[in-house]
Amino acid sequence: VKLHEEGTMLYRRICPLEKQVALDREETQQLQTERQRWLIVALQAYRRCLETSNGGSPGHDQRVVFRIIAIWFNISGGLGGSSFKGNGADHAALVKNVNDEVLKLVEFKSGRPAVPSSRFLVLAYQICGRLGTTPQEGNSFPTVLRKLVDRMVAEHPYHTLYHVHALSRGDQVGGSGTHHYSMPREKIVAANEVLARYKQGSPAAAKMVVQMDRMIEAYIVLAKHDVEAGGGGGAGGFQIPGKCKKRNLSNLNMVPVITAALPVDPTMTYKEGTFPSFSFFGDTCRLVGGVNHPKLVEAHASDGQMYRQLAKAGNDDLRQDAVMQQLFGVVNRLLADDPATRARRLRVGTYRVVPFTPAAGVLEWVDNTTLLSEYLLGSGVLKGAHERYRPGDWKSRECREKLANCKTRPEQRATYTKVEAHFKPVMHHFFLENFPTPHMWYQRRLAYTRSVAVNSVVGYIIGLGDRHSSNILMDQSSAEMIHIDL
């Protein structure tokens, strides 16, 4: 009897709970259905925003493109992080509707304004990186993505093809490095298919791809060129490989200098002569330090200018540097959109990075800069500011050793106090040396403090690590800092 009573009591308690669970599930399903509907409404609104925009506010258009691509990749791109948890039929319908909305942006249809593919160039690296996505039944994501990439390549080849070329060389390993960054075979195959399709478009397109391929291979040869620091390069540097010399690398009139600024052409023609095309490399290169022996080369252009570049191969993944520079560019556009930050000219220093393989590529050489460590501590025969202005102070290495030998926190604190007393700041001499007039000194000191503030905030937010004086450049004309080796 007692057991029966307990069972009855449990039933009376469980029954309302089961009803509440059923109501909760029904409410959750309704919320998921509403979310699906509003996602599509949001995508339609974003699409119409791009269709009606005349490009007058690049920052706003950029944010719209970011949201469209984020929704598309999250729902249809197979990233595995989709927060939509509806049933199978609802999710399949959502995936189809999202793909259909993005397809309307990609394809030309009568009666609907065309959205320029240039709007998507800011995310060309991420979009091309999704090539080779495994097809799934009922999900047209790979097909829509391929149409978008083909259109971007056809209309803006110089802003897109380098990403595709890098994917096609995804199985190549850089320089003397021991780390292998091989990409999935599907991505390599998909990239080669994109290149083949573009080459079939016209004889000029085929010629461009061949010329670009020749130049990329030359850079890879330069980056992997085996030279030894102090091994007889002399003041004139080391001779570059024969494959890279002018007699073997010429007639590349359809390929722009990689690190030269190339604005987007609204007419999508990119006629010869409207950009500085690559002419030839200088006869020598020189080492600039680093375990992977990056080579500083000189690329001469059709406009008579000489562009210094750093050909690099080894263990470092230049794709990470490229993404970080892309992020800094986005930050600069956001800072330029805000009146307060624009008035203060806040920005993050950037330079161009173009990967050719997972661990080889070329970086723009930033002229008129010096490493912060070289200015403060010197390099080779060049004396640093500490030795020039405070020769009686402790040496940098001595300070580091004293701090490293500390065993306890109190000992560390006491040693640090001693270091402060025997290793005084000298950074203020940088401004006195480079900006002698009072007005220029004040302006550059202000620019420096703002540059430090912006870089510190951005670095903290994104978790930028390994920052030390050998990874920071100082611009000797603007006094702004530029982070390298990201």
GROMACS .gro file of C-alpha atoms in nm:
model
  486
    1VAL     CA    1   0.000   0.000   0.000
    2LYS     CA    2   0.280   0.235   0.092
    3LEU     CA    3   0.460   0.160  -0.236
    4HIS     CA    4   0.139   0.229  -0.430
    5GLU     CA    5   0.097   0.562  -0.254
    6GLU     CA    6   0.453   0.664  -0.337
    7GLY     CA    7   0.401   0.569  -0.703
    8THR     CA    8   0.083   0.775  -0.716
    9MET     CA    9   0.261   1.073  -0.561
   10LEU     CA   10   0.547   1.049  -0.811
   11TYR     CA   11   0.303   1.029  -1.101
   12ARG     CA   12   0.123   1.339  -0.981
   13ARG     CA   13   0.454   1.525  -0.968
   14ILE     CA   14   0.596   1.392  -1.297
   15CYS     CA   15   0.282   1.449  -1.503
   16PRO     CA   16   0.291   1.834  -1.474
   17LEU     CA   17   0.663   1.829  -1.545
   18GLU     CA   18   0.612   1.628  -1.863
   19LYS     CA   19   0.346   1.875  -1.975
   20GLN     CA   20   0.584   2.163  -1.902
   21VAL     CA   21   0.862   1.994  -2.102
   22ALA     CA   22   0.624   1.946  -2.396
   23LEU     CA   23   0.524   2.314  -2.380
   24ASP     CA   24   0.891   2.417  -2.362
   25ARG     CA   25   0.976   2.207  -2.666
   26GLU     CA   26   0.686   2.356  -2.858
   27GLU     CA   27   0.793   2.708  -2.762
   28THR     CA   28   1.153   2.631  -2.858
   29GLN     CA   29   1.040   2.503  -3.198
   30GLN     CA   30   0.838   2.819  -3.252
   31LEU     CA   31   1.139   3.034  -3.160
   32GLN     CA   32   1.358   2.837  -3.401
   33THR     CA   33   1.100   2.880  -3.677
   34GLU     CA   34   1.084   3.253  -3.608
   35ARG     CA   35   1.461   3.274  -3.605
   36GLN     CA   36   1.477   3.100  -3.941
   37ARG     CA   37   1.225   3.345  -4.085
   38TRP     CA   38   1.404   3.650  -3.950
   39LEU     CA   39   1.742   3.526  -4.071
   40ILE     CA   40   1.607   3.520  -4.423
   41VAL     CA   41   1.446   3.862  -4.376
   42ALA     CA   42   1.781   3.997  -4.253
   43LEU     CA   43   1.964   3.850  -4.553
   44GLN     CA   44   1.708   4.001  -4.790
   45ALA     CA   45   1.752   4.340  -4.623
   46TYR     CA   46   2.131   4.315  -4.645
   47ARG     CA   47   2.106   4.217  -5.012
   48ARG     CA   48   1.876   4.509  -5.096
   49CYS     CA   49   2.109   4.741  -4.907
   50LEU     CA   50   2.397   4.637  -5.136
   51GLU     CA   51   2.175   4.654  -5.445
   52THR     CA   52   2.066   5.011  -5.374
   53SER     CA   53   2.400   5.136  -5.245
   54ASN     CA   54   2.607   5.350  -5.479
   55GLY     CA   55   2.931   5.288  -5.292
   56GLY     CA   56   2.917   5.623  -5.114
   57SER     CA   57   2.988   5.466  -4.774
   58PRO     CA   58   3.246   5.188  -4.812
   59GLY     CA   59   3.253   5.128  -4.437
   60HIS     CA   60   2.879   5.059  -4.418
   61ASP     CA   61   2.888   4.837  -4.727
   62GLN     CA   62   3.178   4.647  -4.575
   63ARG     CA   63   2.987   4.573  -4.257
   64VAL     CA   64   2.691   4.450  -4.462
   65VAL     CA   65   2.917   4.216  -4.662
   66PHE     CA   66   3.068   4.084  -4.339
   67ARG     CA   67   2.724   3.999  -4.203
   68ILE     CA   68   2.612   3.830  -4.525
   69ILE     CA   69   2.925   3.615  -4.546
   70ALA     CA   70   2.910   3.532  -4.174
   71ILE     CA   71   2.549   3.413  -4.197
   72TRP     CA   72   2.616   3.224  -4.519
   73PHE     CA   73   2.926   3.045  -4.391
   74ASN     CA   74   2.768   2.969  -4.055
   75ILE     CA   75   2.444   2.825  -4.190
   76SER     CA   76   2.546   2.671  -4.523
   77GLY     CA   77   2.926   2.656  -4.521
   78GLY     CA   78   2.966   2.357  -4.296
   79LEU     CA   79   3.169   2.539  -4.029
   80GLY     CA   80   3.015   2.322  -3.761
   81GLY     CA   81   2.933   2.620  -3.543
   82SER     CA   82   2.578   2.690  -3.658
   83SER     CA   83   2.355   2.779  -3.364
   84PHE     CA   84   2.040   2.676  -3.554
   85LYS     CA   85   1.904   2.362  -3.387
   86GLY     CA   86   1.575   2.304  -3.569
   87ASN     CA   87   1.463   1.970  -3.708
   88GLY     CA   88   1.612   1.827  -4.026
   89ALA     CA   89   1.345   1.962  -4.260
   90ASP     CA   90   1.359   2.312  -4.112
   91HIS     CA   91   1.737   2.322  -4.130
   92ALA     CA   92   1.738   2.199  -4.490
   93ALA     CA   93   1.489   2.473  -4.583
   94LEU     CA   94   1.702   2.734  -4.406
   95VAL     CA   95   2.018   2.622  -4.587
   96LYS     CA   96   1.839   2.635  -4.923
   97ASN     CA   97   1.693   2.982  -4.860
   98VAL     CA   98   2.029   3.122  -4.746
   99ASN     CA   99   2.205   2.984  -5.054
  100ASP     CA  100   1.930   3.124  -5.277
  101GLU     CA  101   1.967   3.473  -5.127
  102VAL     CA  102   2.345   3.474  -5.174
  103LEU     CA  103   2.301   3.344  -5.529
  104LYS     CA  104   2.090   3.652  -5.607
  105LEU     CA  105   2.396   3.863  -5.520
  106VAL     CA  106   2.622   3.657  -5.745
  107GLU     CA  107   2.414   3.607  -6.059
  108PHE     CA  108   2.288   3.875  -6.297
  109LYS     CA  109   1.910   3.878  -6.339
  110SER     CA  110   1.693   4.115  -6.538
  111GLY     CA  111   1.497   4.356  -6.324
  112ARG     CA  112   1.737   4.330  -6.030
  113PRO     CA  113   2.031   4.567  -5.975
  114ALA     CA  114   2.368   4.398  -6.004
  115VAL     CA  115   2.589   4.400  -5.695
  116PRO     CA  116   2.954   4.463  -5.795
  117SER     CA  117   3.182   4.175  -5.706
  118SER     CA  118   3.430   4.434  -5.579
  119ARG     CA  119   3.219   4.455  -5.262
  120PHE     CA  120   3.341   4.106  -5.171
  121LEU     CA  121   3.712   4.169  -5.234
  122VAL     CA  122   3.767   4.264  -4.871
  123LEU     CA  123   3.696   3.898  -4.785
  124ALA     CA  124   3.855   3.743  -5.094
  125TYR     CA  125   4.103   3.549  -4.881
  126GLN     CA  126   3.826   3.386  -4.673
  127ILE     CA  127   3.597   3.326  -4.971
  128CYS     CA  128   3.868   3.160  -5.180
  129GLY     CA  129   3.975   2.963  -4.875
  130ARG     CA  130   3.638   2.782  -4.877
  131LEU     CA  131   3.704   2.634  -5.219
  132GLY     CA  132   3.699   2.255  -5.208
  133THR     CA  133   3.420   2.236  -4.951
  134THR     CA  134   3.275   1.884  -4.952
  135PRO     CA  135   2.936   1.879  -5.134
  136GLN     CA  136   2.635   1.774  -4.928
  137GLU     CA  137   2.296   1.661  -5.050
  138GLY     CA  138   2.052   1.950  -5.062
  139ASN     CA  139   2.324   2.210  -4.997
  140SER     CA  140   2.433   2.414  -5.298
  141PHE     CA  141   2.699   2.604  -5.101
  142PRO     CA  142   2.997   2.474  -5.308
  143THR     CA  143   2.819   2.567  -5.633
  144VAL     CA  144   2.726   2.919  -5.521
  145LEU     CA  145   3.074   2.972  -5.378
  146ARG     CA  146   3.235   2.863  -5.703
  147LYS     CA  147   3.018   3.105  -5.902
  148LEU     CA  148   3.119   3.389  -5.671
  149VAL     CA  149   3.489   3.305  -5.695
  150ASP     CA  150   3.472   3.270  -6.075
  151ARG     CA  151   3.307   3.610  -6.101
  152MET     CA  152   3.560   3.777  -5.869
  153VAL     CA  153   3.849   3.623  -6.063
  154ALA     CA  154   3.703   3.728  -6.400
  155GLU     CA  155   3.625   4.086  -6.295
  156HIS     CA  156   3.913   4.160  -6.054
  157PRO     CA  157   4.191   3.910  -6.129
  158TYR     CA  158   4.473   4.103  -5.966
  159HIS     CA  159   4.289   4.114  -5.632
  160THR     CA  160   4.180   3.749  -5.635
  161LEU     CA  161   4.415   3.530  -5.840
  162TYR     CA  162   4.701   3.539  -5.588
  163HIS     CA  163   4.475   3.371  -5.330
  164VAL     CA  164   4.382   3.102  -5.582
  165HIS     CA  165   4.746   3.052  -5.684
  166ALA     CA  166   4.840   3.005  -5.318
  167LEU     CA  167   4.571   2.739  -5.279
  168SER     CA  168   4.691   2.559  -5.592
  169ARG     CA  169   5.037   2.533  -5.430
  170GLY     CA  170   4.897   2.414  -5.099
  171ASP     CA  171   5.108   2.097  -5.100
  172GLN     CA  172   5.440   2.283  -5.127
  173VAL     CA  173   5.658   2.323  -4.819
  174GLY     CA  174   5.859   2.639  -4.760
  175GLY     CA  175   6.236   2.681  -4.767
  176SER     CA  176   6.447   2.502  -4.509
  177GLY     CA  177   6.156   2.462  -4.273
  178THR     CA  178   6.069   2.133  -4.108
  179HIS     CA  179   5.699   2.204  -4.062
  180HIS     CA  180   5.461   2.082  -4.331
  181TYR     CA  181   5.151   2.289  -4.398
  182SER     CA  182   4.988   2.071  -4.662
  183MET     CA  183   4.633   2.164  -4.757
  184PRO     CA  184   4.354   1.916  -4.826
  185ARG     CA  185   4.373   1.782  -5.179
  186GLU     CA  186   4.018   1.899  -5.251
  187LYS     CA  187   4.120   2.263  -5.211
  188ILE     CA  188   4.418   2.224  -5.443
  189VAL     CA  189   4.204   2.058  -5.709
  190ALA     CA  190   3.932   2.324  -5.680
  191ALA     CA  191   4.189   2.605  -5.710
  192ASN     CA  192   4.338   2.450  -6.023
  193GLU     CA  193   3.989   2.421  -6.171
  194VAL     CA  194   3.929   2.793  -6.110
  195LEU     CA  195   4.258   2.879  -6.281
  196ALA     CA  196   4.178   2.651  -6.575
  197ARG     CA  197   3.833   2.801  -6.622
  198TYR     CA  198   3.969   3.157  -6.613
  199LYS     CA  199   4.238   3.070  -6.868
  200GLN     CA  200   3.970   2.938  -7.102
  201GLY     CA  201   3.790   3.274  -7.091
  202SER     CA  202   4.020   3.453  -7.336
  203PRO     CA  203   4.376   3.446  -7.474
  204ALA     CA  204   4.457   3.752  -7.262
  205ALA     CA  205   4.341   3.574  -6.947
  206ALA     CA  206   4.550   3.269  -7.031
  207LYS     CA  207   4.853   3.489  -7.093
  208MET     CA  208   4.801   3.669  -6.762
  209VAL     CA  209   4.785   3.343  -6.565
  210VAL     CA  210   5.103   3.214  -6.730
  211GLN     CA  211   5.291   3.538  -6.659
  212MET     CA  212   5.169   3.546  -6.301
  213ASP     CA  213   5.274   3.185  -6.254
  214ARG     CA  214   5.623   3.260  -6.384
  215MET     CA  215   5.663   3.551  -6.145
  216ILE     CA  216   5.534   3.354  -5.844
  217GLU     CA  217   5.776   3.069  -5.916
  218ALA     CA  218   6.059   3.323  -5.937
  219TYR     CA  219   5.968   3.459  -5.593
  220ILE     CA  220   5.957   3.108  -5.448
  221VAL     CA  221   6.302   3.033  -5.593
  222LEU     CA  222   6.430   3.358  -5.442
  223ALA     CA  223   6.277   3.280  -5.104
  224LYS     CA  224   6.433   2.933  -5.097
  225HIS     CA  225   6.768   3.052  -5.236
  226ASP     CA  226   7.032   2.902  -5.009
  227VAL     CA  227   7.274   3.168  -4.885
  228GLU     CA  228   7.463   3.192  -4.558
  229ALA     CA  229   7.480   3.500  -4.342
  230GLY     CA  230   7.830   3.643  -4.369
  231GLY     CA  231   7.914   3.391  -4.638
  232GLY     CA  232   8.074   3.622  -4.890
  233GLY     CA  233   7.781   3.833  -4.997
  234GLY     CA  234   7.985   4.149  -4.965
  235ALA     CA  235   7.859   4.504  -4.958
  236GLY     CA  236   7.671   4.448  -5.282
  237GLY     CA  237   7.479   4.149  -5.148
  238PHE     CA  238   7.433   3.800  -5.289
  239GLN     CA  239   7.370   3.722  -5.652
  240ILE     CA  240   7.012   3.615  -5.717
  241PRO     CA  241   6.947   3.279  -5.888
  242GLY     CA  242   6.983   3.270  -6.266
  243LYS     CA  243   6.615   3.181  -6.309
  244CYS     CA  244   6.524   3.516  -6.155
  245LYS     CA  245   6.754   3.739  -6.357
  246LYS     CA  246   6.635   3.975  -6.625
  247ARG     CA  247   6.740   3.758  -6.919
  248ASN     CA  248   6.520   3.471  -6.792
  249LEU     CA  249   6.234   3.670  -6.641
  250SER     CA  250   6.102   3.936  -6.874
  251ASN     CA  251   5.794   4.031  -7.077
  252LEU     CA  252   5.566   4.023  -6.773
  253ASN     CA  253   5.376   4.331  -6.882
  254MET     CA  254   5.039   4.192  -6.766
  255VAL     CA  255   5.147   4.138  -6.406
  256PRO     CA  256   5.158   4.430  -6.161
  257VAL     CA  257   5.427   4.466  -5.899
  258ILE     CA  258   5.286   4.260  -5.613
  259THR     CA  259   5.349   4.512  -5.337
  260ALA     CA  260   5.241   4.818  -5.536
  261ALA     CA  261   4.908   4.978  -5.451
  262LEU     CA  262   4.648   4.872  -5.705
  263PRO     CA  263   4.309   5.044  -5.669
  264VAL     CA  264   3.996   4.858  -5.771
  265ASP     CA  265   3.902   4.946  -6.130
  266PRO     CA  266   3.524   5.013  -6.149
  267THR     CA  267   3.534   4.933  -6.523
  268MET     CA  268   3.694   4.594  -6.445
  269THR     CA  269   3.929   4.628  -6.744
  270TYR     CA  270   4.267   4.684  -6.575
  271LYS     CA  271   4.419   4.797  -6.903
  272GLU     CA  272   4.791   4.766  -6.957
  273GLY     CA  273   4.964   5.087  -6.855
  274THR     CA  274   4.715   5.175  -6.582
  275PHE     CA  275   4.926   5.000  -6.319
  276PRO     CA  276   5.302   4.951  -6.261
  277SER     CA  277   5.383   4.615  -6.417
  278PHE     CA  278   5.679   4.401  -6.315
  279SER     CA  279   5.994   4.456  -6.524
  280PHE     CA  280   6.287   4.278  -6.357
  281PHE     CA  281   6.465   4.205  -6.031
  282GLY     CA  282   6.787   4.372  -5.921
  283ASP     CA  283   7.095   4.154  -5.968
  284THR     CA  284   7.156   4.105  -5.597
  285CYS     CA  285   6.970   4.038  -5.275
  286ARG     CA  286   7.078   4.073  -4.916
  287LEU     CA  287   6.991   3.917  -4.585
  288VAL     CA  288   6.813   4.121  -4.320
  289GLY     CA  289   6.838   3.883  -4.026
  290GLY     CA  290   6.613   3.604  -3.905
  291VAL     CA  291   6.647   3.227  -3.870
  292ASN     CA  292   6.485   3.164  -4.209
  293HIS     CA  293   6.722   3.401  -4.395
  294PRO     CA  294   6.461   3.624  -4.564
  295LYS     CA  295   6.603   3.805  -4.868
  296LEU     CA  296   6.559   4.171  -4.944
  297VAL     CA  297   6.511   4.207  -5.320
  298GLU     CA  298   6.447   4.499  -5.552
  299ALA     CA  299   6.161   4.473  -5.801
  300HIS     CA  300   6.179   4.727  -6.083
  301ALA     CA  301   5.851   4.836  -6.239
  302SER     CA  302   5.735   4.979  -6.571
  303ASP     CA  303   5.682   5.321  -6.409
  304GLY     CA  304   6.054   5.347  -6.336
  305GLN     CA  305   6.008   5.294  -5.964
  306MET     CA  306   6.195   5.040  -5.756
  307TYR     CA  307   6.002   4.845  -5.493
  308ARG     CA  308   6.187   4.674  -5.208
  309GLN     CA  309   6.038   4.344  -5.106
  310LEU     CA  310   6.116   4.063  -4.864
  311ALA     CA  311   6.107   3.710  -5.010
  312LYS     CA  312   6.057   3.470  -4.722
  313ALA     CA  313   6.032   3.092  -4.684
  314GLY     CA  314   6.069   2.864  -4.386
  315ASN     CA  315   5.880   2.770  -4.072
  316ASP     CA  316   5.670   3.087  -4.046
  317ASP     CA  317   5.318   3.067  -4.185
  318LEU     CA  318   5.278   3.385  -4.390
  319ARG     CA  319   4.906   3.322  -4.422
  320GLN     CA  320   4.873   3.430  -4.060
  321ASP     CA  321   5.060   3.753  -4.134
  322ALA     CA  322   4.833   3.814  -4.433
  323VAL     CA  323   4.517   3.767  -4.227
  324MET     CA  324   4.648   3.998  -3.955
  325GLN     CA  325   4.722   4.270  -4.211
  326GLN     CA  326   4.372   4.219  -4.348
  327LEU     CA  327   4.232   4.265  -3.998
  328PHE     CA  328   4.439   4.579  -3.945
  329GLY     CA  329   4.299   4.715  -4.270
  330VAL     CA  330   3.946   4.657  -4.142
  331VAL     CA  331   4.035   4.834  -3.817
  332ASN     CA  332   4.170   5.130  -4.013
  333ARG     CA  333   3.846   5.157  -4.211
  334LEU     CA  334   3.645   5.154  -3.888
  335LEU     CA  335   3.870   5.422  -3.739
  336ALA     CA  336   3.833   5.630  -4.055
  337ASP     CA  337   3.452   5.608  -4.033
  338ASP     CA  338   3.433   5.751  -3.681
  339PRO     CA  339   3.463   6.134  -3.666
  340ALA     CA  340   3.657   6.137  -3.336
  341THR     CA  341   3.917   5.880  -3.437
  342ARG     CA  342   3.939   6.026  -3.787
  343ALA     CA  343   4.013   6.373  -3.646
  344ARG     CA  344   4.296   6.225  -3.439
  345ARG     CA  345   4.427   6.028  -3.740
  346LEU     CA  346   4.428   5.704  -3.546
  347ARG     CA  347   4.542   5.405  -3.751
  348VAL     CA  348   4.738   5.082  -3.737
  349GLY     CA  349   5.048   5.061  -3.954
  350THR     CA  350   5.014   4.803  -4.231
  351TYR     CA  351   5.215   4.649  -4.512
  352ARG     CA  352   5.129   4.407  -4.791
  353VAL     CA  353   5.178   4.031  -4.742
  354VAL     CA  354   5.119   3.787  -5.028
  355PRO     CA  355   5.157   3.412  -4.952
  356PHE     CA  356   5.244   3.189  -5.249
  357THR     CA  357   5.258   2.858  -5.062
  358PRO     CA  358   5.161   2.775  -4.703
  359ALA     CA  359   5.509   2.885  -4.587
  360ALA     CA  360   5.657   3.101  -4.862
  361GLY     CA  361   5.567   3.441  -4.998
  362VAL     CA  362   5.663   3.804  -5.027
  363LEU     CA  363   5.622   4.097  -4.790
  364GLU     CA  364   5.634   4.467  -4.861
  365TRP     CA  365   5.950   4.631  -4.732
  366VAL     CA  366   5.856   4.942  -4.533
  367ASP     CA  367   6.102   5.214  -4.628
  368ASN     CA  368   6.235   5.479  -4.390
  369THR     CA  369   6.189   5.263  -4.083
  370THR     CA  370   6.416   5.120  -3.819
  371LEU     CA  371   6.372   4.839  -3.570
  372LEU     CA  372   6.304   4.970  -3.222
  373SER     CA  373   6.572   4.732  -3.090
  374GLU     CA  374   6.828   4.864  -3.339
  375TYR     CA  375   6.765   5.223  -3.237
  376LEU     CA  376   6.779   5.152  -2.864
  377LEU     CA  377   7.048   4.880  -2.848
  378GLY     CA  378   7.231   4.906  -3.180
  379SER     CA  379   7.316   4.645  -3.443
  380GLY     CA  380   7.665   4.540  -3.544
  381VAL     CA  381   7.889   4.846  -3.569
  382LEU     CA  382   7.591   5.079  -3.523
  383LYS     CA  383   7.572   5.203  -3.165
  384GLY     CA  384   7.232   5.219  -2.999
  385ALA     CA  385   7.086   5.516  -2.818
  386HIS     CA  386   7.161   5.365  -2.476
  387GLU     CA  387   7.532   5.339  -2.556
  388ARG     CA  388   7.547   5.679  -2.725
  389TYR     CA  389   7.361   5.882  -2.464
  390ARG     CA  390   7.415   5.681  -2.144
  391PRO     CA  391   7.736   5.479  -2.186
  392GLY     CA  392   7.773   5.437  -1.810
  393ASP     CA  393   7.442   5.254  -1.769
  394TRP     CA  394   7.412   4.877  -1.738
  395LYS     CA  395   7.389   4.688  -2.065
  396SER     CA  396   7.060   4.541  -2.183
  397ARG     CA  397   7.186   4.183  -2.158
  398GLU     CA  398   7.315   4.247  -1.807
  399CYS     CA  399   6.973   4.372  -1.698
  400ARG     CA  400   6.800   4.066  -1.841
  401GLU     CA  401   7.043   3.829  -1.672
  402LYS     CA  402   6.997   3.995  -1.333
  403LEU     CA  403   6.618   3.965  -1.359
  404ALA     CA  404   6.635   3.607  -1.487
  405ASN     CA  405   6.846   3.500  -1.189
  406CYS     CA  406   6.588   3.614  -0.935
  407LYS     CA  407   6.432   3.331  -0.733
  408THR     CA  408   6.153   3.508  -0.539
  409ARG     CA  409   5.910   3.791  -0.603
  410PRO     CA  410   6.067   4.022  -0.342
  411GLU     CA  411   6.410   3.960  -0.494
  412GLN     CA  412   6.269   4.028  -0.839
  413ARG     CA  413   6.115   4.354  -0.720
  414ALA     CA  414   6.436   4.468  -0.556
  415THR     CA  415   6.640   4.381  -0.866
  416TYR     CA  416   6.396   4.564  -1.092
  417THR     CA  417   6.433   4.876  -0.877
  418LYS     CA  418   6.811   4.855  -0.921
  419VAL     CA  419   6.769   4.810  -1.299
  420GLU     CA  420   6.553   5.122  -1.311
  421ALA     CA  421   6.829   5.317  -1.141
  422HIS     CA  422   7.104   5.191  -1.374
  423PHE     CA  423   6.916   5.167  -1.707
  424LYS     CA  424   6.749   5.499  -1.785
  425PRO     CA  425   6.506   5.570  -2.075
  426VAL     CA  426   6.653   5.713  -2.396
  427MET     CA  427   6.354   5.694  -2.632
  428HIS     CA  428   6.300   6.071  -2.614
  429HIS     CA  429   6.623   6.117  -2.811
  430PHE     CA  430   6.453   5.954  -3.114
  431PHE     CA  431   6.230   6.260  -3.151
  432LEU     CA  432   6.511   6.509  -3.090
  433GLU     CA  433   6.726   6.341  -3.357
  434ASN     CA  434   6.460   6.306  -3.626
  435PHE     CA  435   6.235   6.608  -3.565
  436PRO     CA  436   6.449   6.908  -3.466
  437THR     CA  437   6.188   7.187  -3.494
  438PRO     CA  438   5.950   7.240  -3.199
  439HIS     CA  439   5.635   7.211  -3.410
  440MET     CA  440   5.748   6.890  -3.581
  441TRP     CA  441   5.872   6.745  -3.252
  442TYR     CA  442   5.535   6.804  -3.086
  443GLN     CA  443   5.334   6.666  -3.380
  444ARG     CA  444   5.544   6.351  -3.409
  445ARG     CA  445   5.547   6.286  -3.036
  446LEU     CA  446   5.166   6.312  -3.040
  447ALA     CA  447   5.148   6.077  -3.339
  448TYR     CA  448   5.373   5.830  -3.156
  449THR     CA  449   5.162   5.825  -2.841
  450ARG     CA  450   4.844   5.776  -3.042
  451SER     CA  451   5.006   5.500  -3.245
  452VAL     CA  452   5.116   5.321  -2.928
  453ALA     CA  453   4.764   5.354  -2.786
  454VAL     CA  454   4.588   5.217  -3.096
  455ASN     CA  455   4.832   4.928  -3.140
  456SER     CA  456   4.808   4.839  -2.771
  457VAL     CA  457   4.427   4.833  -2.771
  458VAL     CA  458   4.402   4.636  -3.095
  459GLY     CA  459   4.677   4.395  -2.988
  460TYR     CA  460   4.505   4.334  -2.655
  461ILE     CA  461   4.166   4.268  -2.815
  462ILE     CA  462   4.294   4.017  -3.071
  463GLY     CA  463   4.551   3.860  -2.836
  464LEU     CA  464   4.859   3.960  -3.033
  465GLY     CA  465   5.161   3.797  -2.868
  466ASP     CA  466   5.539   3.775  -2.905
  467ARG     CA  467   5.575   4.152  -2.901
  468HIS     CA  468   5.924   4.283  -2.828
  469SER     CA  469   6.155   4.555  -2.957
  470SER     CA  470   6.277   4.337  -3.246
  471ASN     CA  471   5.920   4.295  -3.374
  472ILE     CA  472   5.836   4.666  -3.388
  473LEU     CA  473   5.937   4.912  -3.660
  474MET     CA  474   5.958   5.285  -3.601
  475ASP     CA  475   5.869   5.509  -3.895
  476GLN     CA  476   6.135   5.779  -3.903
  477SER     CA  477   5.913   6.023  -4.090
  478SER     CA  478   5.579   5.986  -3.904
  479ALA     CA  479   5.704   5.840  -3.570
  480GLU     CA  480   5.430   5.574  -3.586
  481MET     CA  481   5.499   5.213  -3.497
  482ILE     CA  482   5.445   4.913  -3.724
  483HIS     CA  483   5.422   4.559  -3.589
  484ILE     CA  484   5.597   4.282  -3.787
  485ASP     CA  485   5.634   3.903  -3.754
  486LEU     CA  486   5.272   3.859  -3.655
   0.00000   0.00000   0.00000
